[in-house]
Amino acid sequence: MSSDQAPRSAWPGADPVARVAELRTELARLGHAYYVLDTPLVPDADYDALFRELQALEAARPELRTADSPTQRVGGAPLPQFTPVRHAAPMLSIQTETDTTPQGAIAFDQRVRNKLALGADEAPVTYNAELKFDGLAINLRYEHGTLVQAATRGDGETGEDVTQNVRTIRSVPLRLHTDHPPAVLEVRGEVLMKRADFERYNKRQRANGLPTLVNPRNGAAGSIRQLDPAIAAQRPLAFYAYGWGEIVGWAHQPDTHHAMLDALAAMGLPVAEQRVHGPGAPTLIAFHARIAKERDSLPFDIDGVVYKVDSLVLQAELGFRNREPVWAVAHKYPAQERSTRVLAIDIQVGRTGKLTPVAKLEPVFVGGVTVTNATLHNEDEVRRKDVRVGDTVVVRRAGDVIPEVVSVLIEQRPADAGAAFDLDRQLCGHCPVCGSAIVREAGEADWRCTGGLFCAAQRKQAILHYASRRAMDIEGLGEKLVEQLVDGGIVNVLPDLYRLGLLKLATLDRMADKSATNLLEALQSSRFTTLPRFVYALGIRHVGEATAKELARHFGSLDALMDASLEQLQAVPDVGPVVAQSIRTFFDQPHNREVVEQLCACGVHWDESVPAEAAARKPLAGQTFVLTGTLPTMGRDEAKASIEAAGGKVVGSVSKKTDYVVAGAEAGSKLAKARELGVQVIDQRGLLALLGIKGDPDT
Ligand code: IVH
């Protein structure tokens, strides 16, 4: 279908002006659901079709093209330099305290009360607590609802015009979702890169031998300051609003900070859901403690939390001191980057034989834990960063991500630092574990051990992967135990696991009867599994959890998958030539087929009676769930897996499209949002009832 014919044939006689407007509204609605609410409403292909239709209409009638059209997110030529922008209202900073005890919040509350001359017996002040984002401050200027300019903070008075780059951020609305926009509304917030996007970007860069981003914050700042918007568009950025600048002509403007943020969210701006408002210092202390716990599982890095007086009238009364608001303060958490010394560079052997250089470090406390090892990813990365034994390096640990060496503090390199890193020379061409030859194929970033399952390191990793929570979920089969089982020659291939008996296990170090019995029980219950889990557990290179799910859904049975041709494999979503080849190679090896057969002979099985087409008839098909708080007996992963197994979908945030919010103890803002939107709220028992499982009456 040629693009200039599409709209005419699809809409014979339709008014293109009306259709363009309709398409823009619809694309904005779908984009907001996808990028801001994390709740896709239609398949990607449907979105793409509407997008192409709009592109074609605009190509045929260029006069219909407007700056706020979703087709204009990446537009414009590279700039020679950024234009300075004088801020209509200065972008000030905020007092930041590293005090992480409750005393900080109490002292802030006291300062506020003193300044407002409130006596001890007078009512508590209402505060708003929110996240301190770790990115780059940006001012978005909307005039009559259209984004007209985006600027960096600069020195607070004058920033730089980065409109072209900010337009590429999908979650930033190009038009506000309101029929009555203020004449001027400046929205302030932070541009950042989510951890998963940062990891994915760096992984791709590493695989292609290209430079990586140092950390998400630098990634965000560097992308926004790219003169070429096409490059900025390739960097996955996000935006979260936390405040505002100039406002003109906003009828019924809210009079509290939290209501302002609610209003911004209602206009389509991303506002993080982690925020609360309530009376006095206890509100702030509770939020600080909650976020300290949740910090690692947030999708992005934060610096700390920010406390603000909620009432805008009181904010005005409190005013500013030293260009910092008296009505706000930031409390930081311990840094996620620290410097330390490299004691050695070891090489670890992974599940697929991949050799990873790892820096052995002088212990350092980073992001709440003591770190002694940090990954260096691959040989090229070590060379690019020029990490040497004896160097002082910056180590970063954020979220659940493996700690990594970010950079070398070159001016601190001692005279007796080690030589430049050379993996092949260090290993003299042999795997450090099994002595097999090592190879680095052309176009590959990694060296590999060729020993396969002959290599004990690969065998151990394969077993640990098989037993991992998202694979066969065999509790109690940890690193120490696997080490003993493999080194003792007790487990050589996966099926050996199911041949373990109490007697054998009891001979092992530190293995009490109770843990041996528990392990045997865990092995027993792992025998009944699902096809996606089993496929994932096999540890086929390039087949992660999501691909395993797609493969299982597509082929329906293991036999069909094992016999699929390269072409048939490539018909599966997300399976390209490399993945297809890897699957084919795996099943072409007789010993792999034998492992599969033996596992099945040992009683590993799953239900194949639910083919793909039947999925639509599952009890929760088409229903969307949000989980919040702690459920009495079900873990979050377990609840998610049960819902998905019944055909339902679990998403991160509550919207009108959410069917159920499953709330447990200490449910937070998601519960409030559900109530606000009238979404049905159920507890664990309600969920079990939907799943057709009778709950324990006590839970
Ligand atoms: S309020 C007048 N709230 O921290 C007060 N700032 O020192 C304006 N930041 O670079 C700031 N998260 O971009 C505020 N929830 C939040 C924030 C936040 C991050 C950044 C801000 C600025 C710095 C202020």
Short mmCIF file of N, CA and C and ligand atoms in Angstrom, two decimals, residues 92-94 96 130-133 137 153 189-190 242 306 308 320 325 327, ligand 1:
data_model
loop_
_atom_site.label_atom_id
_atom_site.label_comp_id
_atom_site.label_asym_id
_atom_site.label_seq_id
_atom_site.Cartn_x
_atom_site.Cartn_y
_atom_site.Cartn_z
N LEU A 92 14.92 27.89 40.84
CA LEU A 92 15.76 27.90 42.04
C LEU A 92 16.09 26.48 42.48
N SER A 93 17.04 26.39 43.39
CA SER A 93 17.34 25.06 43.91
C SER A 93 16.77 24.95 45.30
N ILE A 94 17.08 23.87 45.94
CA ILE A 94 16.37 23.53 47.15
C ILE A 94 17.42 23.10 48.17
N THR A 96 19.42 20.96 50.48
CA THR A 96 19.56 19.51 50.48
C THR A 96 20.34 19.07 51.71
N GLU A 130 7.56 13.84 48.23
CA GLU A 130 7.68 13.27 46.89
C GLU A 130 9.12 12.83 46.64
N LEU A 131 9.39 12.32 45.45
CA LEU A 131 10.74 11.83 45.15
C LEU A 131 11.64 12.97 44.73
N LYS A 132 12.93 12.83 45.03
CA LYS A 132 13.91 13.74 44.44
C LYS A 132 14.54 12.99 43.28
N PHE A 133 14.12 13.37 42.08
CA PHE A 133 14.57 12.68 40.88
C PHE A 133 16.03 12.99 40.61
N ALA A 137 17.01 19.08 35.37
CA ALA A 137 15.82 19.91 35.52
C ALA A 137 15.45 20.58 34.19
N ARG A 153 17.83 24.25 33.08
CA ARG A 153 17.86 25.18 34.20
C ARG A 153 18.97 26.23 34.02
N GLY A 189 10.10 19.99 35.89
CA GLY A 189 10.30 18.60 36.29
C GLY A 189 11.68 18.15 35.88
N GLU A 190 11.85 16.86 35.89
CA GLU A 190 13.18 16.31 35.67
C GLU A 190 13.13 15.30 34.52
N TYR A 242 7.33 17.99 38.83
CA TYR A 242 7.26 18.18 40.28
C TYR A 242 6.87 19.60 40.67
N VAL A 306 11.79 14.74 48.73
CA VAL A 306 11.61 16.18 48.92
C VAL A 306 10.36 16.39 49.75
N LYS A 308 7.61 19.22 51.06
CA LYS A 308 7.13 20.57 50.74
C LYS A 308 5.90 20.89 51.58
N PHE A 320 11.35 32.67 50.45
CA PHE A 320 12.67 32.15 50.10
C PHE A 320 13.74 32.75 50.99
N PRO A 325 13.77 27.86 48.71
CA PRO A 325 12.48 27.99 49.39
C PRO A 325 12.58 27.55 50.85
N TRP A 327 9.99 26.70 52.33
CA TRP A 327 8.88 25.73 52.43
C TRP A 327 9.24 24.33 51.91
S1 IVH B 1 11.44 21.47 43.87
C1 IVH B 1 11.93 26.08 44.31
N1 IVH B 1 11.04 18.89 43.70
O1 IVH B 1 16.50 19.17 42.59
C2 IVH B 1 12.14 24.60 44.46
N2 IVH B 1 13.11 19.74 42.89
O2 IVH B 1 17.83 21.67 44.14
C3 IVH B 1 12.25 23.91 43.17
N3 IVH B 1 14.58 18.02 41.93
O3 IVH B 1 17.71 20.56 40.03
C4 IVH B 1 12.71 22.51 43.26
N4 IVH B 1 13.23 16.31 42.28
O4 IVH B 1 15.40 19.67 39.36
C5 IVH B 1 11.90 19.90 43.47
N5 IVH B 1 10.51 16.65 43.62
C6 IVH B 1 11.36 17.64 43.36
C7 IVH B 1 12.61 17.41 42.75
C8 IVH B 1 13.46 18.50 42.53
C9 IVH B 1 14.41 16.69 41.79
C10 IVH B 1 15.79 18.74 41.49
C11 IVH B 1 15.51 19.98 40.71
C12 IVH B 1 16.71 20.83 40.95
C13 IVH B 1 17.17 20.37 42.28
C14 IVH B 1 16.78 21.42 43.30
#
